[in-house]
mmCIF file of C-alpha atoms in Angstrom:
data_model
loop_
_atom_site.group_PDB
_atom_site.id
_atom_site.type_symbol
_atom_site.label_atom_id
_atom_site.label_comp_id
_atom_site.label_asym_id
_atom_site.label_seq_id
_atom_site.Cartn_x
_atom_site.Cartn_y
_atom_site.Cartn_z
ATOM 1 C CA MET A 1 -17.730 23.633 17.577
ATOM 2 C CA MET A 2 -14.639 22.843 15.292
ATOM 3 C CA PHE A 3 -14.629 19.382 13.817
ATOM 4 C CA GLY A 4 -10.455 17.517 14.213
ATOM 5 C CA SER A 5 -9.773 21.031 14.251
ATOM 6 C CA SER A 6 -6.762 20.011 16.504
ATOM 7 C CA LEU A 7 -5.289 17.561 13.992
ATOM 8 C CA GLN A 8 -3.940 20.386 11.747
ATOM 9 C CA ASN A 9 -1.008 21.310 13.614
ATOM 10 C CA LYS A 10 2.093 18.573 13.740
ATOM 11 C CA ASN A 11 3.503 15.866 15.794
ATOM 12 C CA PRO A 12 7.133 16.623 17.153
ATOM 13 C CA LYS A 13 7.379 13.061 16.394
ATOM 14 C CA THR A 14 6.497 12.798 12.888
ATOM 15 C CA ALA A 15 6.545 15.507 9.856
ATOM 16 C CA MET A 16 3.154 15.399 8.384
ATOM 17 C CA ASP A 17 -0.445 16.634 9.380
ATOM 18 C CA LEU A 18 -3.552 15.719 8.285
ATOM 19 C CA ALA A 19 -4.372 17.982 5.480
ATOM 20 C CA GLU A 20 -0.417 17.113 4.032
ATOM 21 C CA PHE A 21 -2.066 13.141 3.927
ATOM 22 C CA LEU A 22 -5.260 14.011 3.569
ATOM 23 C CA GLU A 23 -4.104 15.563 -0.125
ATOM 24 C CA MET A 24 -1.840 12.926 -0.367
ATOM 25 C CA MET A 25 -4.520 10.565 -0.511
ATOM 26 C CA LYS A 26 -6.133 11.934 -2.958
ATOM 27 C CA LYS A 27 -3.544 12.221 -5.000
ATOM 28 C CA GLN A 28 -3.507 8.141 -4.562
ATOM 29 C CA GLU A 29 0.135 8.788 -3.467
ATOM 30 C CA THR A 30 2.441 5.515 -2.001
ATOM 31 C CA ILE A 31 2.670 4.893 1.718
ATOM 32 C CA PHE A 32 6.011 3.633 2.067
ATOM 33 C CA SER A 33 6.764 1.331 4.871
ATOM 34 C CA GLY A 34 8.863 3.890 7.462
ATOM 35 C CA SER A 35 7.413 7.313 5.749
ATOM 36 C CA PRO A 36 5.646 10.145 7.647
ATOM 37 C CA ALA A 37 3.058 9.121 6.166
ATOM 38 C CA LEU A 38 2.407 5.259 7.489
ATOM 39 C CA GLU A 39 3.688 6.642 11.362
ATOM 40 C CA PHE A 40 1.453 9.350 11.043
ATOM 41 C CA SER A 41 -1.985 6.699 9.910
ATOM 42 C CA ALA A 42 -0.503 4.788 12.406
ATOM 43 C CA ARG A 43 -0.472 7.703 14.840
ATOM 44 C CA MET A 44 -4.256 8.725 14.144
ATOM 45 C CA THR A 45 -5.437 4.375 14.521
ATOM 46 C CA GLN A 46 -4.792 5.048 18.255
ATOM 47 C CA ARG A 47 -6.976 7.770 17.799
ATOM 48 C CA ALA A 48 -10.120 6.742 15.647
ATOM 49 C CA LEU A 49 -9.610 3.438 17.854
ATOM 50 C CA LYS A 50 -9.363 4.921 21.294
ATOM 51 C CA ILE A 51 -13.102 7.241 19.890
ATOM 52 C CA THR A 52 -13.910 3.905 18.686
ATOM 53 C CA SER A 53 -14.286 1.923 21.821
ATOM 54 C CA GLU A 54 -16.056 5.463 23.321
ATOM 55 C CA LEU A 55 -18.781 4.936 20.586
ATOM 56 C CA ASN A 56 -18.793 0.669 20.970
ATOM 57 C CA GLY A 57 -18.356 0.679 24.970
ATOM 58 C CA CYS A 58 -21.931 1.160 25.559
ATOM 59 C CA TYR A 59 -25.486 2.224 24.956
ATOM 60 C CA HIS A 60 -25.694 5.712 23.758
ATOM 61 C CA SER A 61 -28.677 7.961 22.482
ATOM 62 C CA GLU A 62 -28.771 8.968 19.123
ATOM 63 C CA ARG A 63 -28.358 12.282 19.439
ATOM 64 C CA GLU A 64 -24.271 11.384 20.983
ATOM 65 C CA ILE A 65 -23.849 8.584 18.273
ATOM 66 C CA GLU A 66 -23.660 11.497 15.768
ATOM 67 C CA SER A 67 -21.444 13.367 18.121
ATOM 68 C CA ILE A 68 -18.999 11.044 18.726
ATOM 69 C CA PHE A 69 -19.569 10.018 14.871
ATOM 70 C CA SER A 70 -18.657 13.632 14.169
ATOM 71 C CA GLU A 71 -15.484 14.094 16.297
ATOM 72 C CA LEU A 72 -14.516 10.547 14.485
ATOM 73 C CA THR A 73 -14.435 12.172 10.819
ATOM 74 C CA GLY A 74 -13.720 15.374 11.982
ATOM 75 C CA GLN A 75 -16.908 16.704 9.926
ATOM 76 C CA ASP A 76 -20.655 17.861 11.510
ATOM 77 C CA VAL A 77 -23.035 14.718 10.543
ATOM 78 C CA THR A 78 -26.115 15.747 12.637
ATOM 79 C CA GLY A 79 -28.398 14.087 11.507
ATOM 80 C CA ARG A 80 -27.394 12.605 8.699
ATOM 81 C CA ILE A 81 -26.676 9.723 9.988
ATOM 82 C CA THR A 82 -28.880 6.285 11.822
ATOM 83 C CA LEU A 83 -25.393 4.169 13.022
ATOM 84 C CA PHE A 84 -26.283 1.401 14.934
ATOM 85 C CA PRO A 85 -22.627 -0.193 16.767
ATOM 86 C CA PRO A 86 -20.637 -1.809 17.166
ATOM 87 C CA PHE A 87 -18.455 0.709 14.093
ATOM 88 C CA HIS A 88 -14.872 0.486 13.309
ATOM 89 C CA THR A 89 -11.951 2.165 11.045
ATOM 90 C CA ASP A 90 -9.076 2.535 11.390
ATOM 91 C CA PHE A 91 -8.936 6.135 11.229
ATOM 92 C CA GLY A 92 -11.365 7.496 10.362
ATOM 93 C CA LEU A 93 -10.381 10.757 9.206
ATOM 94 C CA ASN A 94 -11.303 10.220 5.431
ATOM 95 C CA ILE A 95 -15.477 9.538 5.252
ATOM 96 C CA ARG A 96 -17.379 11.758 3.669
ATOM 97 C CA LEU A 97 -21.683 11.732 4.107
ATOM 98 C CA ASN A 98 -22.981 14.279 1.655
ATOM 99 C CA GLY A 99 -26.463 13.186 2.775
ATOM 100 C CA HIS A 100 -28.240 10.680 5.217
ATOM 101 C CA VAL A 101 -26.657 7.888 5.355
ATOM 102 C CA THR A 102 -27.594 4.354 7.540
ATOM 103 C CA ILE A 103 -24.881 1.878 8.927
ATOM 104 C CA ASN A 104 -26.118 -1.202 10.061
ATOM 105 C CA ALA A 105 -24.260 -3.156 12.878
ATOM 106 C CA GLY A 106 -20.213 -4.893 12.802
ATOM 107 C CA VAL A 107 -19.536 -1.509 9.648
ATOM 108 C CA SER A 108 -16.142 -1.818 9.566
ATOM 109 C CA MET A 109 -14.237 1.074 7.106
ATOM 110 C CA GLN A 110 -9.900 1.285 6.189
ATOM 111 C CA ASP A 111 -10.820 5.082 4.828
ATOM 112 C CA GLN A 112 -7.574 6.088 4.772
ATOM 113 C CA GLY A 113 -8.166 5.947 0.578
ATOM 114 C CA GLY A 114 -11.868 8.034 0.720
ATOM 115 C CA ILE A 115 -14.908 6.710 1.818
ATOM 116 C CA ILE A 116 -17.662 8.651 -0.165
ATOM 117 C CA ILE A 117 -20.858 7.449 0.593
ATOM 118 C CA GLU A 118 -23.869 9.525 -0.982
ATOM 119 C CA ASP A 119 -27.779 10.383 0.048
ATOM 120 C CA GLY A 120 -29.929 7.261 1.329
ATOM 121 C CA ALA A 121 -27.378 4.913 1.033
ATOM 122 C CA LEU A 122 -28.026 2.480 3.306
ATOM 123 C CA ILE A 123 -25.211 -0.830 4.166
ATOM 124 C CA GLY A 124 -25.654 -3.533 5.812
ATOM 125 C CA HIS A 125 -24.530 -5.758 8.727
ATOM 126 C CA HIS A 126 -20.447 -6.589 8.951
ATOM 127 C CA VAL A 127 -20.155 -4.527 4.894
ATOM 128 C CA VAL A 128 -16.265 -4.169 4.928
ATOM 129 C CA ILE A 129 -14.791 -1.290 2.558
ATOM 130 C CA ALA A 130 -11.103 -1.145 2.186
ATOM 131 C CA THR A 131 -9.097 1.816 0.875
ATOM 132 C CA LEU A 132 -5.680 0.380 1.207
ATOM 133 C CA ASN A 133 -3.687 -2.148 -0.838
ATOM 134 C CA HIS A 134 -0.423 -3.630 -0.192
ATOM 135 C CA ASP A 135 2.252 -3.968 -2.467
ATOM 136 C CA PRO A 136 2.158 -6.977 -4.880
ATOM 137 C CA ASP A 137 6.434 -7.489 -4.584
ATOM 138 C CA PRO A 138 7.322 -9.497 -2.016
ATOM 139 C CA GLN A 139 9.877 -7.155 -1.327
ATOM 140 C CA LYS A 140 7.504 -3.736 -1.195
ATOM 141 C CA ARG A 141 4.406 -5.127 0.922
ATOM 142 C CA GLY A 142 4.841 -2.869 3.653
ATOM 143 C CA ASP A 143 3.561 0.109 0.757
ATOM 144 C CA LEU A 144 0.635 0.819 0.955
ATOM 145 C CA HIS A 145 -1.778 1.767 -2.520
ATOM 146 C CA PRO A 146 -4.431 4.447 -1.717
ATOM 147 C CA ALA A 147 -7.268 4.712 -4.508
ATOM 148 C CA PRO A 148 -10.779 5.936 -3.433
ATOM 149 C CA VAL A 149 -14.164 3.783 -2.591
ATOM 150 C CA ARG A 150 -17.428 6.415 -3.404
ATOM 151 C CA ILE A 151 -20.399 4.698 -2.767
ATOM 152 C CA GLY A 152 -23.292 6.609 -4.988
ATOM 153 C CA LYS A 153 -26.733 8.146 -3.955
ATOM 154 C CA ASN A 154 -30.187 5.144 -3.087
ATOM 155 C CA VAL A 155 -27.175 2.060 -2.683
ATOM 156 C CA TRP A 156 -27.735 -0.960 -1.115
ATOM 157 C CA ILE A 157 -25.113 -2.995 0.041
ATOM 158 C CA GLY A 158 -26.138 -6.324 1.504
ATOM 159 C CA ALA A 159 -24.788 -7.955 4.629
ATOM 160 C CA ASN A 160 -21.507 -9.744 4.624
ATOM 161 C CA ALA A 161 -20.061 -7.650 1.377
ATOM 162 C CA THR A 162 -16.858 -6.127 0.782
ATOM 163 C CA ILE A 163 -15.958 -3.322 -1.150
ATOM 164 C CA LEU A 164 -11.895 -3.231 -2.194
ATOM 165 C CA GLN A 165 -10.246 -0.170 -3.627
ATOM 166 C CA GLY A 166 -10.989 2.227 -6.102
ATOM 167 C CA VAL A 167 -14.451 1.460 -6.509
ATOM 168 C CA THR A 168 -17.872 3.776 -7.641
ATOM 169 C CA ILE A 169 -20.929 2.214 -6.758
ATOM 170 C CA GLY A 170 -23.253 3.692 -9.056
ATOM 171 C CA ASP A 171 -26.211 4.990 -8.145
ATOM 172 C CA GLY A 172 -29.200 2.950 -6.864
ATOM 173 C CA ALA A 173 -27.288 -0.059 -7.030
ATOM 174 C CA ILE A 174 -27.394 -3.070 -5.409
ATOM 175 C CA ILE A 175 -24.777 -5.528 -4.171
ATOM 176 C CA ALA A 176 -25.789 -8.818 -2.921
ATOM 177 C CA ALA A 177 -24.898 -10.288 0.340
ATOM 178 C CA GLY A 178 -21.945 -11.313 -0.185
ATOM 179 C CA ALA A 179 -19.954 -10.402 -2.616
ATOM 180 C CA VAL A 180 -17.016 -9.057 -3.240
ATOM 181 C CA VAL A 181 -16.613 -5.971 -5.001
ATOM 182 C CA ASN A 182 -13.374 -5.436 -7.311
ATOM 183 C CA LYS A 183 -14.620 -3.494 -10.068
ATOM 184 C CA ASP A 184 -17.327 -0.601 -10.968
ATOM 185 C CA VAL A 185 -21.031 -1.173 -10.504
ATOM 186 C CA PRO A 186 -22.579 -0.125 -12.834
ATOM 187 C CA ALA A 187 -25.912 2.559 -11.634
ATOM 188 C CA ASN A 188 -29.329 0.645 -10.929
ATOM 189 C CA THR A 189 -27.415 -2.560 -11.027
ATOM 190 C CA ILE A 190 -27.410 -5.926 -8.297
ATOM 191 C CA VAL A 191 -24.934 -7.268 -8.201
ATOM 192 C CA GLY A 192 -23.179 -10.616 -6.832
ATOM 193 C CA GLY A 193 -20.954 -13.136 -6.429
ATOM 194 C CA VAL A 194 -17.156 -13.922 -5.427
ATOM 195 C CA PRO A 195 -16.332 -11.825 -7.543
ATOM 196 C CA ALA A 196 -19.299 -10.051 -7.524
ATOM 197 C CA LYS A 197 -20.303 -9.832 -10.638
ATOM 198 C CA ILE A 198 -24.614 -8.470 -12.571
ATOM 199 C CA ILE A 199 -27.098 -9.790 -11.828
ATOM 200 C CA LYS A 200 -29.876 -8.227 -13.654
ATOM 201 C CA MET A 201 -30.973 -4.239 -14.080
ATOM 202 C CA ILE A 202 -33.311 -3.032 -11.625
ATOM 203 C CA SER A 203 -36.580 -2.251 -12.635
ATOM 204 C CA VAL A 204 -38.661 0.542 -11.910
ATOM 205 C CA ASN A 205 -40.613 -0.103 -9.100
ATOM 206 C CA GLU A 206 -39.332 -4.021 -8.616
ATOM 207 C CA ARG A 207 -38.940 -4.697 -5.100
ATOM 208 C CA PRO A 208 -35.574 -7.884 -5.716
ATOM 209 C CA ASN A 209 -35.631 -10.832 -3.322
ATOM 210 C CA VAL A 210 -31.932 -11.067 -3.814
ATOM 211 C CA LEU A 211 -30.377 -10.356 0.262
#
């Protein structure tokens, strides 16, 4: 199966296709209000809403969830995801799993700017991951600035945490429940609070009880 292949053709109502949009996001170019990029993103939001409605609307087996998530993200995730619906995203096509990832119920990913998740990552209930920021100038508030979020190997993100655009979380780190992470997190650290700050380093064989 070729996931997402039908999205490469341009819609007659827009001057942008998926490859062009993803290249824009890779370069972290601004999505201007009223632009073809914003129109394309809005169209893909409707696609994502349709697929996630199917995912969240009734019970699915593990294999069915893998199939639906593969369609949503445009990549074959067979054997690489444990997902507990509901799951929400307003794009879906810029999520990349580089290994096996566990996503718990109620997670929301705004992935236009790119979300890369490495092997062994655990994402807790109702976590929010955002890759877009509105322009601070009130006259340009509709413009969007993308930046990717990268989640390292064996990262544990606690329930109700929020990860903001441009953040990289180092391998082995723990994000405490309810934290708002607005800057990079070093590997093998525990961070918590609003905004999140380093609480302590993780020692080998330590079993922290912060979440």
